[in-house]
XYZ file of C-alpha atoms in Angstrom:
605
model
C 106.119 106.469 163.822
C 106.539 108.617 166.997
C 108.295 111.926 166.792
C 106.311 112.784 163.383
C 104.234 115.576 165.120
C 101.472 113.778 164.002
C 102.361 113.635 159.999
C 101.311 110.728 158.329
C 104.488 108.321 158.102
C 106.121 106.925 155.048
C 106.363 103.031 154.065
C 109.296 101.869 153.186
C 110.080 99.261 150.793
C 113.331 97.365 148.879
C 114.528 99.187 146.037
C 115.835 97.370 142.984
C 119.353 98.603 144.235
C 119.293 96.606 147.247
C 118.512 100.099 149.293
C 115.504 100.633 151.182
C 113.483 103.792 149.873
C 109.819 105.041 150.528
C 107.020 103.325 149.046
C 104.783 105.137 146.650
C 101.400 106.165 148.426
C 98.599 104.751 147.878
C 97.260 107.493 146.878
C 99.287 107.505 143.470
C 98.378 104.258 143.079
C 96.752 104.274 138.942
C 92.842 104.431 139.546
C 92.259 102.250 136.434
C 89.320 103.208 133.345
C 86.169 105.112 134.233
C 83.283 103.751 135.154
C 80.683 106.040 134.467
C 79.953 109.003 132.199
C 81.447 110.295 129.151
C 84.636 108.980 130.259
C 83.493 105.272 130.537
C 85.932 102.362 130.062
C 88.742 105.028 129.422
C 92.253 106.244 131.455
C 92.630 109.614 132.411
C 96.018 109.015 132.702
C 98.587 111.179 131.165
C 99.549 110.519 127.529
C 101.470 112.804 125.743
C 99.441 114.525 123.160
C 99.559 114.248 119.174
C 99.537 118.208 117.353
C 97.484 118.012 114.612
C 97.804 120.580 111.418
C 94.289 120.240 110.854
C 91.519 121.674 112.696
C 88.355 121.256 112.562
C 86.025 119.398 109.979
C 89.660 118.665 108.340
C 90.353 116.082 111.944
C 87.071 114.047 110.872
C 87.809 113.191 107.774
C 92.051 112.899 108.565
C 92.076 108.607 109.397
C 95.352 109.335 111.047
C 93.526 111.659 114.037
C 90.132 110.921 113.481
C 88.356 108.945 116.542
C 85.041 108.789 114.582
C 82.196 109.176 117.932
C 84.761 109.319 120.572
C 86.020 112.579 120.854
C 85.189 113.886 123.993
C 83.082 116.919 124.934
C 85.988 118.814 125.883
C 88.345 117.552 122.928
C 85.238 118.798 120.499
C 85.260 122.352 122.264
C 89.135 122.416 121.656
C 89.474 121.040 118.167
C 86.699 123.466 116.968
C 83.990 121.007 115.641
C 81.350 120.493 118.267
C 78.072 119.986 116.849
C 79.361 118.143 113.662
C 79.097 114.427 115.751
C 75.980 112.827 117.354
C 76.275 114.189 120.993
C 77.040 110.979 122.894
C 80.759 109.647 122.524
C 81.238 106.028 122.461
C 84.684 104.873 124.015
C 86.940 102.798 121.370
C 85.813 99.338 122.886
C 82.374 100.274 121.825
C 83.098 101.161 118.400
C 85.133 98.186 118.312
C 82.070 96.060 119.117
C 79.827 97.740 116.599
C 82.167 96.695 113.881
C 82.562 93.489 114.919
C 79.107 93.083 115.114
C 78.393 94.228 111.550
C 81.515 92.333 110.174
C 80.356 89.129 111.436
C 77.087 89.240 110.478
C 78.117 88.997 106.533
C 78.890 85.534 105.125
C 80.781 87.084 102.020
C 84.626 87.789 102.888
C 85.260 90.317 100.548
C 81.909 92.032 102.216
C 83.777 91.957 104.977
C 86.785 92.988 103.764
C 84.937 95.938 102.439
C 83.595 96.909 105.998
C 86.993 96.925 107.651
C 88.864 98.544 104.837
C 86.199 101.159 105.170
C 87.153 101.792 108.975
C 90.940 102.150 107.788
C 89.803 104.528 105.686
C 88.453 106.798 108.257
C 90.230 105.706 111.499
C 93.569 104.579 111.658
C 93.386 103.857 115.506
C 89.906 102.139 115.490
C 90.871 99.850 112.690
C 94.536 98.817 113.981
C 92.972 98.088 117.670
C 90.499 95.357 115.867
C 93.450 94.223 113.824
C 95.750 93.820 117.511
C 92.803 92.649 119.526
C 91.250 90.084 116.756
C 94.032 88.590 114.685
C 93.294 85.268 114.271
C 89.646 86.710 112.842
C 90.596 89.671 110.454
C 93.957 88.525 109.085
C 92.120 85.923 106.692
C 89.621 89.388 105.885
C 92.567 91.740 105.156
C 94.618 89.659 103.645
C 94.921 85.751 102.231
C 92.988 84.669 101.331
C 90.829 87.316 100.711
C 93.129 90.034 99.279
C 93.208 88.379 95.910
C 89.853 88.988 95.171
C 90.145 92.681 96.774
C 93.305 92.904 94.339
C 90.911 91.416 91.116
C 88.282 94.152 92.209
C 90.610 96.693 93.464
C 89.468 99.190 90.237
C 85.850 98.839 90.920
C 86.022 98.950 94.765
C 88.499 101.903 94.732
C 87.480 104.285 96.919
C 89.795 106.753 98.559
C 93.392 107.355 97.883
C 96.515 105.297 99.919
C 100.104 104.843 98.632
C 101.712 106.535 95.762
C 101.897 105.390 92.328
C 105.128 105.435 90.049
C 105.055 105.113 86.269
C 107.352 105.639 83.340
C 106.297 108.689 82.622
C 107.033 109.605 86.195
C 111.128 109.329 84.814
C 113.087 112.774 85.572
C 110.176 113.822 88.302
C 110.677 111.049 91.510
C 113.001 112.760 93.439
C 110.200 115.811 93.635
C 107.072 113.411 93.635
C 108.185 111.534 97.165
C 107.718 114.767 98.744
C 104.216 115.152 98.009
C 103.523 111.851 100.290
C 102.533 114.006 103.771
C 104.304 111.991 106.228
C 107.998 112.812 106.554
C 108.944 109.934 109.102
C 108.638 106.930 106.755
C 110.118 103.919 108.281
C 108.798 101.183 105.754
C 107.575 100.984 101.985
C 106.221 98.011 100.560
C 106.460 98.194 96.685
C 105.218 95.889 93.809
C 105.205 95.970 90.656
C 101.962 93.949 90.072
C 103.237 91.441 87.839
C 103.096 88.468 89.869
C 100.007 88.736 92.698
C 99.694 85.918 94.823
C 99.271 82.584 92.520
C 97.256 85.065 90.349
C 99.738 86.450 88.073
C 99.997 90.196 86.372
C 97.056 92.321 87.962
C 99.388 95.620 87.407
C 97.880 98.492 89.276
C 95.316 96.511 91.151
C 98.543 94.554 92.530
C 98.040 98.023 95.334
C 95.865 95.828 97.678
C 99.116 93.670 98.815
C 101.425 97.043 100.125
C 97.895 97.990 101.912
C 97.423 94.824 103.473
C 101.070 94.174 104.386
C 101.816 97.215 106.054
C 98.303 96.838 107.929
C 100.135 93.822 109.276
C 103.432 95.636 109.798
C 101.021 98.627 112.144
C 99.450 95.776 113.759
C 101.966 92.711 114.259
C 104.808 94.552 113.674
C 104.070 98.042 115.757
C 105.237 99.798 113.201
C 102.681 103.084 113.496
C 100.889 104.128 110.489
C 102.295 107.325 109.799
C 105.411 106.051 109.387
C 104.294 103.414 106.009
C 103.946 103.867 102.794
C 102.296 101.360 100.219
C 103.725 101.836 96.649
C 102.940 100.413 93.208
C 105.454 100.533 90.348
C 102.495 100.549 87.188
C 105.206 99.778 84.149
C 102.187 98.420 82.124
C 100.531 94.797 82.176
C 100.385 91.744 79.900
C 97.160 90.666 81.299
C 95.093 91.227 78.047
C 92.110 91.663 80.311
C 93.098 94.445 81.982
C 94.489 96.087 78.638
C 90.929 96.038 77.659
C 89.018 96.928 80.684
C 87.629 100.240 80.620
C 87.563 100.815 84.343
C 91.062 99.503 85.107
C 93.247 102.458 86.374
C 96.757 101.200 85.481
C 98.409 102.629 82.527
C 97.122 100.314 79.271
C 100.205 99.480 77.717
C 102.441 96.074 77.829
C 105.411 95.623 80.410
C 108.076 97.510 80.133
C 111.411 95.166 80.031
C 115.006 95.389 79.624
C 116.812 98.648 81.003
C 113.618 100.463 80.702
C 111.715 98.596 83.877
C 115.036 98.723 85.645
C 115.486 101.854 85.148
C 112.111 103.237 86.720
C 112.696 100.806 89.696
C 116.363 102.609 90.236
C 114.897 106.351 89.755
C 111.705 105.225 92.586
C 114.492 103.557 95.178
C 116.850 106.609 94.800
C 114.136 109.101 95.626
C 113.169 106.881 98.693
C 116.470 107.115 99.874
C 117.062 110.347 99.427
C 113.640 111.560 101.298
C 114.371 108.686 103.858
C 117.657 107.902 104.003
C 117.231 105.285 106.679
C 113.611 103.574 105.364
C 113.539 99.833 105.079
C 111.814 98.893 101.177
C 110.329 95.788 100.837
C 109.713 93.789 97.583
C 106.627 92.702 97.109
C 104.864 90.256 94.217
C 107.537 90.705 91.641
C 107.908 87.790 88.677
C 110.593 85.355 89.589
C 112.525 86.758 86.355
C 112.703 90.469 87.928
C 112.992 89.556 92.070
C 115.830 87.485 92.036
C 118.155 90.380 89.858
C 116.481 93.401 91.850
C 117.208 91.988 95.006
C 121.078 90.857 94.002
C 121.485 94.781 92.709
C 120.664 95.866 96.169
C 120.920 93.639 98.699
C 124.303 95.338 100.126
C 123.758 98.788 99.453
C 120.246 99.421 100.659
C 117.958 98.689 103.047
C 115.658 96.396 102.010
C 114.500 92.421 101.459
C 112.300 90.648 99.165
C 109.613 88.533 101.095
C 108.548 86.595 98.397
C 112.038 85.015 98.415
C 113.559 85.472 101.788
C 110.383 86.219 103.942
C 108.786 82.951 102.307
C 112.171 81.407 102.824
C 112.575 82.059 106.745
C 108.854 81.360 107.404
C 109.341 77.907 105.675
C 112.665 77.173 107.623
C 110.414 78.042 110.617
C 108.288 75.624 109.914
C 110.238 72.888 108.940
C 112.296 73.357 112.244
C 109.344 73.062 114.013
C 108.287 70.165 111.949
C 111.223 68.398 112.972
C 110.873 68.747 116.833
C 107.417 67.589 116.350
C 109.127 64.273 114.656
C 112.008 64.621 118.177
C 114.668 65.159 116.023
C 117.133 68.052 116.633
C 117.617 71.030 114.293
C 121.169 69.849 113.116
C 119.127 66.972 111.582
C 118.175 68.836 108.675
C 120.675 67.836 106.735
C 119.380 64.384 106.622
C 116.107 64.854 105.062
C 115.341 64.722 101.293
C 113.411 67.640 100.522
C 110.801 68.274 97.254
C 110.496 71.407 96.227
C 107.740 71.600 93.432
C 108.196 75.117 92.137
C 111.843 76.365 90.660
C 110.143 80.679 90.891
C 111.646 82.794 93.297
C 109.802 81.304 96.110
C 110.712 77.887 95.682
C 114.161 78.881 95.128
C 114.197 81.439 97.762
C 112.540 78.443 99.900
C 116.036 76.152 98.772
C 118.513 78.873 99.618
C 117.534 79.722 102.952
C 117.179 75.760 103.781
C 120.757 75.120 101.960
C 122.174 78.538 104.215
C 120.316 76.467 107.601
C 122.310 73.096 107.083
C 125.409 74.719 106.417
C 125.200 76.688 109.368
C 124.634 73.890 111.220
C 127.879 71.762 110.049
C 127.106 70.614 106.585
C 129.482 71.145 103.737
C 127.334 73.182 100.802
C 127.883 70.148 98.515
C 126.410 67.684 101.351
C 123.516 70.430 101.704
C 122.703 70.326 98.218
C 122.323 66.425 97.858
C 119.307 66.973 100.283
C 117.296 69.101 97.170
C 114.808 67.800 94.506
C 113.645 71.165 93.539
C 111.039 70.519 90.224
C 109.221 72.757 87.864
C 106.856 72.178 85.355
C 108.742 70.386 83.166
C 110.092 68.003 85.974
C 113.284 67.827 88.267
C 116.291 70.285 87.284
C 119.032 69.276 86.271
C 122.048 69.907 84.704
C 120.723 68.638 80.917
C 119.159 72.103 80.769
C 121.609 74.316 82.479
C 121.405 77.063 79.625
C 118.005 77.602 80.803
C 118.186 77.852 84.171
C 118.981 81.047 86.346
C 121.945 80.879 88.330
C 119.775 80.410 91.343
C 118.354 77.606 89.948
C 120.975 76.000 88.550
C 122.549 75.465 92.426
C 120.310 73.205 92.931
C 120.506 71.396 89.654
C 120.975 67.570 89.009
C 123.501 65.722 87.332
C 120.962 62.473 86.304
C 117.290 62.200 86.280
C 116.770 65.901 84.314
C 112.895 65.846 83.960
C 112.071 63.293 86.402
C 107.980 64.050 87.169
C 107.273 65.004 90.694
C 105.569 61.316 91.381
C 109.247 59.540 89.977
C 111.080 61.913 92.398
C 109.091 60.705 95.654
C 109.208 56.840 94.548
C 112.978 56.969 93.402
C 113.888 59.495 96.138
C 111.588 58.702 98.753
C 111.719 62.408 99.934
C 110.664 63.154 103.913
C 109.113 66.683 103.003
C 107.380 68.327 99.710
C 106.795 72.102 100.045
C 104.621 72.985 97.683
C 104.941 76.756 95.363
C 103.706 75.950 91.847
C 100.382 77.958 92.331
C 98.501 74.855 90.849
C 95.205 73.860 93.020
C 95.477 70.490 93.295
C 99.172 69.597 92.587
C 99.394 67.390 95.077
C 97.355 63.908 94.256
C 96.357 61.308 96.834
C 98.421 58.325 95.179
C 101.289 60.886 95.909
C 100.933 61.726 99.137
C 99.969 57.992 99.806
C 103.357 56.673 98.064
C 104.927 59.374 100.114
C 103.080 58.467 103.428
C 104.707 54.448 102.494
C 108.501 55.067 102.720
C 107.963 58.107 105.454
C 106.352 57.701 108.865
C 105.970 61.224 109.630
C 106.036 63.356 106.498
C 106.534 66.700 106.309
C 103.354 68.230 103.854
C 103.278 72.162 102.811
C 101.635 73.476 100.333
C 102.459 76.909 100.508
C 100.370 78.650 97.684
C 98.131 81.503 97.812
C 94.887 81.469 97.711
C 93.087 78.762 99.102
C 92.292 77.471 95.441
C 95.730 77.664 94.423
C 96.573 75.399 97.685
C 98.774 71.992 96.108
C 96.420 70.104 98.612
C 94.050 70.774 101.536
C 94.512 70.420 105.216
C 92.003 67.439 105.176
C 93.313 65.272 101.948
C 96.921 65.854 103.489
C 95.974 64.599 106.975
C 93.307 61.912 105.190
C 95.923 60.402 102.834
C 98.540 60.309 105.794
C 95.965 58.131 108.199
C 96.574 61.929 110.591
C 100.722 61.370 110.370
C 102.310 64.143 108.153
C 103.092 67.298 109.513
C 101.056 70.192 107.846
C 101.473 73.407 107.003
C 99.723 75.719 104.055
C 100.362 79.371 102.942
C 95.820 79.978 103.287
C 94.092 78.662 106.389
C 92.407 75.943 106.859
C 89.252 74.579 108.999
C 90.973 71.636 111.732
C 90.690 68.006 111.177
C 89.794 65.075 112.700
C 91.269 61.984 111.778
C 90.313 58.235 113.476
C 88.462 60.530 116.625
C 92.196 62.454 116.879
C 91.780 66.490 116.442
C 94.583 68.410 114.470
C 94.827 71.846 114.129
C 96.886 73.189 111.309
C 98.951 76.031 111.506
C 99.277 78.522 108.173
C 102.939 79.083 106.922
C 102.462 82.713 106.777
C 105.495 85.831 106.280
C 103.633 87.828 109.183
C 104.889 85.596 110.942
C 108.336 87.464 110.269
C 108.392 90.180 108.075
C 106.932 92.435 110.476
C 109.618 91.364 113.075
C 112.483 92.132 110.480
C 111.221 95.503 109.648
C 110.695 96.443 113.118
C 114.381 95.223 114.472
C 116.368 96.591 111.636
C 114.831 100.091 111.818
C 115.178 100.744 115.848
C 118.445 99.174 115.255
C 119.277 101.440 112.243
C 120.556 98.923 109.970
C 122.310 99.491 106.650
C 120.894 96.412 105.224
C 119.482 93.015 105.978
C 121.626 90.293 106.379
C 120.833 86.577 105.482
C 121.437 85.526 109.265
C 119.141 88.531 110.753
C 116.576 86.454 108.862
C 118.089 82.695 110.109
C 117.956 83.807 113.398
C 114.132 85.238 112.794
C 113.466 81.898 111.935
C 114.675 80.323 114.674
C 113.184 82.882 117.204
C 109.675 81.796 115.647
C 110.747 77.900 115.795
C 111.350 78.117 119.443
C 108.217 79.755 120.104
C 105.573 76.912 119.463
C 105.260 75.133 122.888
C 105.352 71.361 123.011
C 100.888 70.888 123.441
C 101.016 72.730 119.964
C 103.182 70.955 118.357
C 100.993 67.926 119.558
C 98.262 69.239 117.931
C 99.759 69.230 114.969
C 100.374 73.175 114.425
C 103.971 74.580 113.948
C 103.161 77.987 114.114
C 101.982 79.693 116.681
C 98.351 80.942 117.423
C 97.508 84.414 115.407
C 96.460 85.645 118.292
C 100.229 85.685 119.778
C 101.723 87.469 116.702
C 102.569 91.495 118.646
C 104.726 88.791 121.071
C 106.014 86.455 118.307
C 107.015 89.804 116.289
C 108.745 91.006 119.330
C 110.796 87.902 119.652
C 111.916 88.561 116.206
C 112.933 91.322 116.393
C 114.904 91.284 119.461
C 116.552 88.717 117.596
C 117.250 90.508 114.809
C 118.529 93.715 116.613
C 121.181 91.087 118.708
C 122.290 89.826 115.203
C 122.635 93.626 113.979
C 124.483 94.386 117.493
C 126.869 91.397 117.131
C 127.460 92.536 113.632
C 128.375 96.422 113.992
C 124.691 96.693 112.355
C 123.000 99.142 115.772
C 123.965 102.260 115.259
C 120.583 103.655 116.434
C 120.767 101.884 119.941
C 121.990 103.640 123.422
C 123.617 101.467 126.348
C 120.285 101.857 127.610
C 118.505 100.751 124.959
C 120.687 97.736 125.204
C 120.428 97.023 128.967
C 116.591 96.086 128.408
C 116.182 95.072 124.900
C 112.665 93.562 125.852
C 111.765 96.772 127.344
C 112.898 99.005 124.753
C 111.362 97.134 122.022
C 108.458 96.965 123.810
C 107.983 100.781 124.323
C 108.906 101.288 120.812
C 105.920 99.292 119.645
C 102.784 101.384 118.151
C 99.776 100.802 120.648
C 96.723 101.794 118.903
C 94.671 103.524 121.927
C 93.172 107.074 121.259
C 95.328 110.424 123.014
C 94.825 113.619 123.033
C 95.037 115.677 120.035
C 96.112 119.070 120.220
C 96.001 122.152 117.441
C 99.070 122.881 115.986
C 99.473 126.547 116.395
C 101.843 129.275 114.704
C 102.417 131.933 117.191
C 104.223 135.384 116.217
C 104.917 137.946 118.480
C-alpha cells in the first residue's frame, strides 16, 4: 500500500464476526516437527510445562514423568541426570516403533501383554500413545481376552506396585490410608472385589488386573489422564480353594466375608473416597451378581458411581441391538416387537433386560407390553413365576407366569425369539441345531454371545454366521477373526463396555455430576448406535472400528454432559464451556505427547 513509508503492509482477512481484521503473518505461521537433529520429528512449540517433585534419578524411574531415551540434552542438564541415559535421544515415535516391533514379534499374548505392561510401568506417556495410536492391536493385549490369563497369573507376574488394596483388617484406618495414594486429583476409581472375574469366577486379589486394564482404557479412549485414576481391589478373602492353598497368592487366605461384614468394608472404602475426592466417579467392577445388584441400589442416588457389569454391559448391548436393527431397516421404536432370549439371569443378563425394558418404554411401550418381549433363562431354564421365592427382585421382573423351566432350545421353538444374547459364561452354549431352528422362523437373527473370554464365548463368529447361511447379525463380548460365507466377507464387531464406559466417566466428571442417571447411559447408547455408518453395517459390524474409539468416546460424552445439562446435573460447566461443547471436550481430553518437565522448587527468602 502507498503512504506506508515503505513498511511492509498488512493482509487483511474476514473475521468470524463478520469484521475485516489483519491476517496473521506468515511468519507466525506453525513451522511443523523438526527435521533434523536431536529435535527430530518433534514441535518446539509452546506447551505449558509439568513441575515435577522429583529430581533427578527419582524422574527415571517416576512412569508418570519419565520419557525413557527422549529427554533432551537440555531437559537432562536441567533435571540433573545427564550421563545416567545412552547419549542419543530417540523422539516418542521411535520408541513407539521399537515396541511395536518387539511386541509383534511374539506369538504368545500374554508375552505380549507382559511387554506392554512393562512400558506402563516405566512410562505413562509412551505406553498411552501406543494404546491411542494402535487400538484395534493392543486392546485384545491389555485386556479381553487376554487379561484373564494376566488376572490367573497376576501373583507370579507381579512386578511393581499400582492401585491400593483394602482389606478387613484395613476397618477403622481408610479414611487415613486414601491419603497415602500420591495423586490428589483423582477423577476415577475402578474397584472389584475379585469374586466374579470375567466368566472366570473368584480370583480375589489377582481380580487387580481388570481396574489396571480398565482405567488404561479410560487414559486412552476415554482421555481421562493417568494421574487422575486409581485401580482398587477390595481383598475380603476368596472361596477359590486354589488360591487358599497357593503359596504365592498375595490375597489374604481366608473365605469371603458375607453378611454386614463385606458390606461394611465396601461402605468404610467408598466413604474415604469421598471424603479425599469428593467429586470422583467409582466404578464397580467384577462383583458376583448376589453383591452388584444390592451395592449398586445402596448408592446409585447418593454417589457418584455405576456398575459396568450391569449398566455398562447393558448400554453397550442396547447399542448393539439398535444397530442390529437398522442393519435389518427397521426403526429404533421397533424394539418393542422383537422377542428377545436372554440366556443368563446374573447381573449382566439382568442388567442386559433392564436397560432393554427402560429403551422400549422410552420409546412408547407400556412396561407390561415391554416385558412380554423377555425370555430371560438360567441354568435351570426360563424364569418364571413357579419359583418366585428364589428369584431376586430383579429377576423376578422379568419372570413368567407359564412355561417355568422351559430349556433354552423349547424357548426358541415355542417362542420363536428374533435375538439371543448370550451371558451364561458357558463355551459352547449355543448349539448348531439351535441357532439353525432359530435361523428357520427368523430371516435375520440377531446372535450375541457376550461372554468373556474367547473360550467362554456361547458360540463363535464363524458357527454363528455358518449356521445362519451369513444372515444373523453378530456380535461377541472377545474378538473374533472375519468370515466368509458363500464368497460374501463379514466382519464382526465385539460388544465391548469401552465402547462407553470411558465416555460416561469422562462426561459426568467435566460436567460435575452428582450421580449417573439411567438416561445419561440411554442416550450413551444411542450416541454409539448412530455412529456406525451404513458400509459397516453392510459388513456386518455394529460397532464401530477400534481404531475410532477417542471420537466414539467423545460422542458419548457430549451426550452425556447434554443429558446432565438438561437435567440440572453441570454444575462444573461455564457459558463457554457450553457454547462449544465439541471444543471443550475436546481440549479436556488427555493427549499423551511428551512436555516439558520442570523442578519443583521451594524458594525462601
Amino acid at each position: 500500500m502507498a503512504g506506508m513509508g515503505g513498511a511492509i503492509a498488512p493482509s487483511f482477512r474476514l473475521m468470524s464476526n463478520g469484521t475485516w481484521g489483519e491476517s496473521i503473518p506468515d511468519e507466525y505461521v506453525d513451522e511443523g516437527p523438526a527435521t533434523e537433529g536431536e529435535w527430530k520429528g518433534c514441535t518446539r512449540k509452546f506447551l505449558a510445562p509439568i513441575s515435577t517433585p522429583s529430581r533427578g534419578s527419582e524422574i527415571l524411574h517416576n512412569p508418570l514423568y519419565n520419557k525413557f531415551t527422549a529427554f533432551k540434552t537440555g531437559e537432562r542438564d536441567r533435571l540433573r541426570f545427564r550421563g545416567l541415559l545412552p547419549p542419543r535421544p530417540l523422539n516418542i515415535e521411535t520408541q513407539k516403533e521399537r515396541v511395536l516391533q518387539a511386541i509383534r514379534a511374539e506369538d504368545s499374548m500374554i508375552r505380549k501383554h507382559t511387554l506392554i505392561e512393562d512400558v506402563h510401568d516405566r512410562n505413562e506417556t509412551l505406553y498411552h500413545r501406543i494404546l491411542v495410536d494402535h487400538m484395534e492391536e493392543m486392546a485384545p493385549i491389555i485386556y479381553t481376552p487376554t487379561v484373564g490369563q494376566a488376572c490367573n497369573e497376576f501373583a507370579m507376574r507381579y512386578r511393581r506396585p499400582r492401585g491400593m488394596y483394602f482389606s478387613a483388617q484395613d476397618r477403622g484406618h481408610m479414611a487415613s490410608m486414601v491419603y497415602n495414594w500420591p495423586q490428589t486429583d483423582v477423577h476415577v476409581i475402578v474397584v472389584t472385589d475379585g469374586s466374579r472375574i470375567l466368566g472366570l469366577g473368584d480370583l480375589g486379589c489377582n481380580g487387580m488386573g481388570i481396574p489396571i486394564g480398565k482405567l488404561s482404557l479410560y487414559c486412552a479412549a476415554g482421555g481421562i489422564a493417568p494421574h487422575r485414576v486409581m485401580p482398587v481391589v477390595l481383598d475380603v478373602g476368596t472361596d477359590n480353594e486354589a488360591l487358599l492353598n497357593d503359596k504365592f497368592y498375595l490375597g489374604i487366605q481366608k473365605p469371603r466375608l458375607q453378611g454386614a461384614p463385606y458390606y461394611h468394608v465396601v461402605d468404610e472404602f467408598i466413604q474415604a473416597a469421598r471424603h479425599r475426592w469428593p467429586n470422583v466417579l467409582i466404578q464397580f467392577e467384577d462383583f458376583s451378581s448376589d453383591k452388584a445388584q444390592k451395592l449398586l441400589n445402596k448408592y446409585r442416588d447418593e454417589v457418584l458411581c455405576f456398575n459396568d457389569d450391569i449398566q455398562g454391559t447393558g448400554a453397550t448391548t442396547l447399542a448393539g441391538v439398535l444397530g442390529g436393527l437398522r442393519a435389518k431397516g427397521e426403526k429404533p421404536t421397533s424394539l418393542g416387537d422383537q422377542r428377545i432370549l436372554i440366556a443368563g439371569a446374573g447381573s449382566a443378563g439382568i442388567g442386559v433386560a433392564q436397560v432393554l425394558l427402560a429403551a422400549m418404554v422410552e420409546h412408547g411401550r407400556s412396561e407390561e407390553e415391554a416385558k412380554r418381549c423377555f425370555f430371560v433363562a438360567d441354568e435351570k431354564g426360563l424364569l418364571a413365576t413357579d419359583r418366585i421365592s428364589e428369584l431376586s427382585p430383579e429377576q423376578a421382573l422379568f419372570a413368567r407366569d407359564t412355561d417355568g423351566g422351559l430349556s433354552l432350545s423349547g424357548i426358541v421353538n415355542k417362542y420363536k425369539p428374533t435375538m439371543i444374547l448370550g451371558m451364561t459364561a458357558v463355551g459352547g452354549l449355543f448349539s448348531e441345531k439351535l441357532i439353525r431352528d432359530m435361523a428357520e422362523h427368523c430371516e435375520r437373527p440377531i446372535i450375541f454371545p457376550l461372554s468373556n473370554p474367547t473360550t467362554k464365548a456361547e458360540c463363535s463368529a464363524q458357527q454363528a454366521f455358518e449356521w445362519t447361511d451369513g444372515r444373523c447379525i453378530f456380535a461377541s463380548g472377545s474378538p473374533f477373526d472375519p468370515v466368509e460365507i458363500k464368497g460374501k466377507k463379514f466382519y464382526p464387531t465385539q460388544c465391548n463396555n469401552m465402547f462407553v464406559f470411558p465416555g460416561v466417566g469422562l462426561g459426568v466428571t467435566l460436567a460435575g455430576s452428582k450421580t449417573v442417571s439411567d438416561r445419561m447411559l440411554h442416550v450413551a447408547a444411542e450416541a454409539l448406535a448412530n455412529y456406525v455408518t451404513e458400509e459397516e453395517l453392510a459388513e456386518g459390524k455394529v460397532f464401530p472400528k477400534l481404531d475410532t474409539i477417542r471420537d466414539v468416546s467423545k460422542k458419548v460424552a457430549i451426550a452425556v454432559i447434554e443429558e446432565a445439562i438438561r437435567t440440572g446435573q453441570a454444575p462444573a460447566l461455564s457459558e463457554k464451556d457450553l457454547a462449544n461443547l465439541d471444543e471443550f471436550v475436546s481440549r479436556k481430553m488427555y493427549d499423551p505427547i511428551y512436555v516439558p518437565l520442570i523442578e519443583k522448587r521451594n524458594i525462601s527468602i
